[in-house]
Structure formats: structure tokens, C-alpha cells
Amino acid sequence: MIGRYLRAAFPDDPRDAAESGMRKLQDSLRSVAATGKHDAMTLHRYHAERPDRRGVDADQPGTP
């Protein structure tokens, strides 16, 4: 993930218009920047492409 934009590293699932993971991540980062306090996010499933197999999904639960 080094050298990648957050939106590229933690994309929302393009097949799910209701997906809000990136919005939640942005809200969390804005809160941390504004308050200087940590913010714990809940477990979220990120849609990601497998780095060794382009075009193959590797949906993984995780926290940013």
C-alpha cells in the first residue's frame, strides 16, 4: 500500500452503491485531525484486488 492513495488502497465496492467505507474512513481521519484524539473504527470489509492476480477480488475484513 506504500505509495498508493487511500481511495485506491481501501476502495468501496463498485458493485454496491450503498457502500460507505471510504466515507467512514474520511470522517474518522477528519475527526482525528480536528480533535487530535484517536478514533477507533469498527471492522469493515474492504473491496480490494489481489496484487498477484489483477481483476480477482480479495475481499478482506479489516480496520484501516
Short mmCIF file of N, CA, C and O in Angstrom, two decimals:
data_model
loop_
_atom_site.label_atom_id
_atom_site.label_comp_id
_atom_site.label_asym_id
_atom_site.label_seq_id
_atom_site.Cartn_x
_atom_site.Cartn_y
_atom_site.Cartn_z
N MET A 1 0.80 -1.19 0.00
CA MET A 1 0.00 0.00 0.00
C MET A 1 0.86 1.26 0.00
O MET A 1 0.34 2.34 -0.18
N ILE A 2 2.14 1.10 0.20
CA ILE A 2 3.01 2.27 0.20
C ILE A 2 2.98 2.91 -1.18
O ILE A 2 3.10 2.25 -2.20
N GLY A 3 2.80 4.22 -1.18
CA GLY A 3 2.78 4.95 -2.44
C GLY A 3 1.42 4.98 -3.12
O GLY A 3 1.30 5.49 -4.22
N ARG A 4 0.40 4.43 -2.47
CA ARG A 4 -0.94 4.42 -3.05
C ARG A 4 -1.82 5.43 -2.32
O ARG A 4 -1.62 5.70 -1.15
N TYR A 5 -2.78 5.99 -3.03
CA TYR A 5 -3.76 6.86 -2.40
C TYR A 5 -4.72 6.03 -1.56
O TYR A 5 -4.97 4.85 -1.87
N LEU A 6 -5.24 6.62 -0.47
CA LEU A 6 -6.17 5.89 0.40
C LEU A 6 -7.35 5.32 -0.38
O LEU A 6 -7.77 4.19 -0.15
N ARG A 7 -7.90 6.10 -1.28
CA ARG A 7 -9.06 5.66 -2.05
C ARG A 7 -8.72 4.43 -2.89
O ARG A 7 -9.56 3.57 -3.12
N ALA A 8 -7.48 4.33 -3.35
CA ALA A 8 -7.05 3.17 -4.12
C ALA A 8 -6.76 1.97 -3.22
O ALA A 8 -7.02 0.83 -3.57
N ALA A 9 -6.24 2.25 -2.03
CA ALA A 9 -5.89 1.17 -1.10
C ALA A 9 -7.11 0.59 -0.40
O ALA A 9 -7.15 -0.60 -0.10
N PHE A 10 -8.11 1.42 -0.13
CA PHE A 10 -9.32 0.98 0.57
C PHE A 10 -10.56 1.40 -0.21
O PHE A 10 -11.35 2.22 0.24
N PRO A 11 -10.77 0.83 -1.39
CA PRO A 11 -11.89 1.28 -2.23
C PRO A 11 -13.23 0.73 -1.73
O PRO A 11 -13.30 -0.33 -1.11
N ASP A 12 -14.29 1.48 -2.02
CA ASP A 12 -15.63 0.95 -1.81
C ASP A 12 -15.90 -0.06 -2.92
O ASP A 12 -15.30 -0.01 -3.98
N ASP A 13 -16.81 -0.97 -2.66
CA ASP A 13 -17.17 -1.98 -3.66
C ASP A 13 -17.96 -1.29 -4.77
O ASP A 13 -19.04 -0.76 -4.52
N PRO A 14 -17.46 -1.27 -6.00
CA PRO A 14 -18.17 -0.60 -7.08
C PRO A 14 -19.51 -1.24 -7.42
O PRO A 14 -20.36 -0.63 -8.05
N ARG A 15 -19.72 -2.46 -6.94
CA ARG A 15 -20.99 -3.15 -7.20
C ARG A 15 -22.06 -2.81 -6.17
O ARG A 15 -23.20 -3.21 -6.30
N ASP A 16 -21.68 -2.04 -5.13
CA ASP A 16 -22.61 -1.72 -4.05
C ASP A 16 -22.68 -0.21 -3.86
O ASP A 16 -21.80 0.39 -3.24
N ALA A 17 -23.72 0.41 -4.41
CA ALA A 17 -23.86 1.87 -4.34
C ALA A 17 -24.05 2.37 -2.91
O ALA A 17 -23.77 3.53 -2.62
N ALA A 18 -24.50 1.51 -2.01
CA ALA A 18 -24.74 1.92 -0.62
C ALA A 18 -23.48 1.83 0.24
O ALA A 18 -23.49 2.20 1.40
N GLU A 19 -22.40 1.33 -0.32
CA GLU A 19 -21.15 1.17 0.42
C GLU A 19 -20.67 2.52 0.95
O GLU A 19 -20.70 3.52 0.25
N SER A 20 -20.24 2.55 2.20
CA SER A 20 -19.85 3.83 2.81
C SER A 20 -18.52 3.75 3.54
O SER A 20 -18.22 4.60 4.36
N GLY A 21 -17.72 2.75 3.26
CA GLY A 21 -16.46 2.58 3.98
C GLY A 21 -15.50 3.74 3.80
O GLY A 21 -14.88 4.20 4.77
N MET A 22 -15.37 4.24 2.57
CA MET A 22 -14.45 5.36 2.35
C MET A 22 -14.96 6.61 3.04
O MET A 22 -14.18 7.36 3.62
N ARG A 23 -16.26 6.84 3.03
CA ARG A 23 -16.82 8.00 3.72
C ARG A 23 -16.55 7.89 5.22
O ARG A 23 -16.15 8.85 5.87
N LYS A 24 -16.72 6.69 5.78
CA LYS A 24 -16.46 6.49 7.21
C LYS A 24 -14.98 6.71 7.54
O LYS A 24 -14.66 7.29 8.57
N LEU A 25 -14.10 6.24 6.66
CA LEU A 25 -12.68 6.44 6.87
C LEU A 25 -12.33 7.92 6.81
O LEU A 25 -11.61 8.43 7.66
N GLN A 26 -12.86 8.64 5.83
CA GLN A 26 -12.62 10.08 5.73
C GLN A 26 -13.15 10.82 6.96
O GLN A 26 -12.47 11.71 7.48
N ASP A 27 -14.34 10.45 7.42
CA ASP A 27 -14.91 11.08 8.61
C ASP A 27 -14.01 10.84 9.83
O ASP A 27 -13.78 11.75 10.63
N SER A 28 -13.50 9.63 9.96
CA SER A 28 -12.63 9.30 11.07
C SER A 28 -11.34 10.11 11.02
O SER A 28 -10.90 10.67 12.03
N LEU A 29 -10.73 10.19 9.84
CA LEU A 29 -9.48 10.95 9.70
C LEU A 29 -9.70 12.44 9.96
O LEU A 29 -8.86 13.10 10.58
N ARG A 30 -10.83 12.97 9.50
CA ARG A 30 -11.14 14.38 9.76
C ARG A 30 -11.31 14.63 11.26
O ARG A 30 -10.87 15.65 11.78
N SER A 31 -11.96 13.70 11.94
CA SER A 31 -12.16 13.83 13.38
C SER A 31 -10.82 13.85 14.11
O SER A 31 -10.59 14.66 15.00
N VAL A 32 -9.93 12.96 13.73
CA VAL A 32 -8.61 12.89 14.35
C VAL A 32 -7.84 14.19 14.09
O VAL A 32 -7.23 14.75 15.00
N ALA A 33 -7.90 14.68 12.86
CA ALA A 33 -7.20 15.93 12.53
C ALA A 33 -7.77 17.11 13.31
O ALA A 33 -7.03 17.99 13.74
N ALA A 34 -9.08 17.14 13.50
CA ALA A 34 -9.73 18.26 14.17
C ALA A 34 -9.54 18.23 15.68
O ALA A 34 -9.39 19.28 16.31
N THR A 35 -9.55 17.03 16.27
CA THR A 35 -9.51 16.93 17.73
C THR A 35 -8.16 16.54 18.29
O THR A 35 -7.89 16.76 19.47
N GLY A 36 -7.32 15.90 17.48
CA GLY A 36 -6.04 15.41 17.96
C GLY A 36 -6.17 14.14 18.78
O GLY A 36 -5.20 13.66 19.35
N LYS A 37 -7.38 13.59 18.84
CA LYS A 37 -7.63 12.36 19.60
C LYS A 37 -7.80 11.18 18.65
O LYS A 37 -8.27 11.34 17.53
N HIS A 38 -7.44 9.98 19.15
CA HIS A 38 -7.60 8.80 18.30
C HIS A 38 -9.07 8.48 18.07
O HIS A 38 -9.94 8.89 18.84
N ASP A 39 -9.34 7.74 17.04
CA ASP A 39 -10.69 7.31 16.71
C ASP A 39 -10.62 5.84 16.31
O ASP A 39 -9.80 5.47 15.46
N ALA A 40 -11.41 5.02 16.93
CA ALA A 40 -11.43 3.59 16.61
C ALA A 40 -12.62 3.30 15.71
O ALA A 40 -13.75 3.65 16.03
N MET A 41 -12.33 2.69 14.57
CA MET A 41 -13.40 2.33 13.64
C MET A 41 -13.79 0.87 13.85
O MET A 41 -12.97 0.06 14.30
N THR A 42 -15.01 0.55 13.51
CA THR A 42 -15.45 -0.84 13.58
C THR A 42 -14.86 -1.63 12.42
O THR A 42 -14.38 -1.05 11.45
N LEU A 43 -14.90 -2.93 12.53
CA LEU A 43 -14.44 -3.81 11.46
C LEU A 43 -15.23 -3.53 10.20
O LEU A 43 -16.45 -3.39 10.23
N HIS A 44 -14.54 -3.43 9.08
CA HIS A 44 -15.19 -3.11 7.82
C HIS A 44 -14.59 -3.97 6.72
O HIS A 44 -13.38 -4.18 6.68
N ARG A 45 -15.43 -4.45 5.83
CA ARG A 45 -14.94 -5.27 4.71
C ARG A 45 -14.59 -4.35 3.56
O ARG A 45 -15.39 -3.58 3.07
N TYR A 46 -13.32 -4.42 3.13
CA TYR A 46 -12.84 -3.60 2.02
C TYR A 46 -12.76 -4.43 0.75
O TYR A 46 -12.29 -5.55 0.77
N HIS A 47 -13.21 -3.84 -0.32
CA HIS A 47 -13.11 -4.47 -1.63
C HIS A 47 -11.72 -4.17 -2.16
O HIS A 47 -11.32 -3.02 -2.26
N ALA A 48 -10.96 -5.18 -2.46
CA ALA A 48 -9.61 -4.96 -2.97
C ALA A 48 -9.27 -6.02 -4.01
O ALA A 48 -9.75 -7.15 -3.95
N GLU A 49 -8.43 -5.63 -4.92
CA GLU A 49 -7.98 -6.54 -5.95
C GLU A 49 -6.73 -7.24 -5.44
O GLU A 49 -5.87 -6.62 -4.80
N ARG A 50 -6.62 -8.52 -5.71
CA ARG A 50 -5.43 -9.25 -5.29
C ARG A 50 -4.23 -8.73 -6.05
O ARG A 50 -4.26 -8.63 -7.27
N PRO A 51 -3.14 -8.39 -5.38
CA PRO A 51 -1.98 -7.82 -6.07
C PRO A 51 -1.31 -8.82 -7.01
O PRO A 51 -0.72 -8.42 -8.00
N ASP A 52 -1.43 -10.10 -6.71
CA ASP A 52 -0.79 -11.11 -7.56
C ASP A 52 -1.69 -11.58 -8.71
O ASP A 52 -1.24 -12.29 -9.59
N ARG A 53 -2.97 -11.17 -8.69
CA ARG A 53 -3.91 -11.60 -9.73
C ARG A 53 -4.86 -10.45 -10.05
O ARG A 53 -5.93 -10.34 -9.49
N ARG A 54 -4.45 -9.58 -10.95
CA ARG A 54 -5.26 -8.42 -11.33
C ARG A 54 -6.64 -8.86 -11.80
O ARG A 54 -6.77 -9.83 -12.54
N GLY A 55 -7.66 -8.15 -11.34
CA GLY A 55 -9.03 -8.46 -11.72
C GLY A 55 -9.71 -9.47 -10.83
O GLY A 55 -10.89 -9.75 -10.97
N VAL A 56 -8.96 -10.05 -9.88
CA VAL A 56 -9.52 -11.04 -8.95
C VAL A 56 -9.72 -10.37 -7.60
O VAL A 56 -8.79 -9.81 -7.03
N ASP A 57 -10.95 -10.41 -7.11
CA ASP A 57 -11.26 -9.77 -5.84
C ASP A 57 -10.66 -10.53 -4.67
O ASP A 57 -10.59 -11.76 -4.68
N ALA A 58 -10.24 -9.79 -3.69
CA ALA A 58 -9.73 -10.36 -2.44
C ALA A 58 -10.38 -9.62 -1.29
O ALA A 58 -9.74 -8.91 -0.55
N ASP A 59 -11.71 -9.74 -1.19
CA ASP A 59 -12.43 -9.05 -0.12
C ASP A 59 -11.89 -9.52 1.23
O ASP A 59 -11.89 -10.70 1.52
N GLN A 60 -11.42 -8.56 2.02
CA GLN A 60 -10.83 -8.87 3.30
C GLN A 60 -11.43 -7.99 4.38
O GLN A 60 -11.50 -6.78 4.20
N PRO A 61 -11.85 -8.60 5.49
CA PRO A 61 -12.27 -7.74 6.60
C PRO A 61 -11.04 -7.11 7.21
O PRO A 61 -9.96 -7.69 7.21
N GLY A 62 -11.18 -5.90 7.70
CA GLY A 62 -10.04 -5.26 8.33
C GLY A 62 -10.39 -3.89 8.83
O GLY A 62 -11.46 -3.38 8.61
N THR A 63 -9.45 -3.34 9.54
CA THR A 63 -9.60 -1.97 10.01
C THR A 63 -8.48 -1.15 9.40
O THR A 63 -7.37 -1.65 9.23
N PRO A 64 -8.78 0.09 9.06
CA PRO A 64 -7.72 0.91 8.46
C PRO A 64 -6.69 1.32 9.48
O PRO A 64 -6.88 1.26 10.64
#
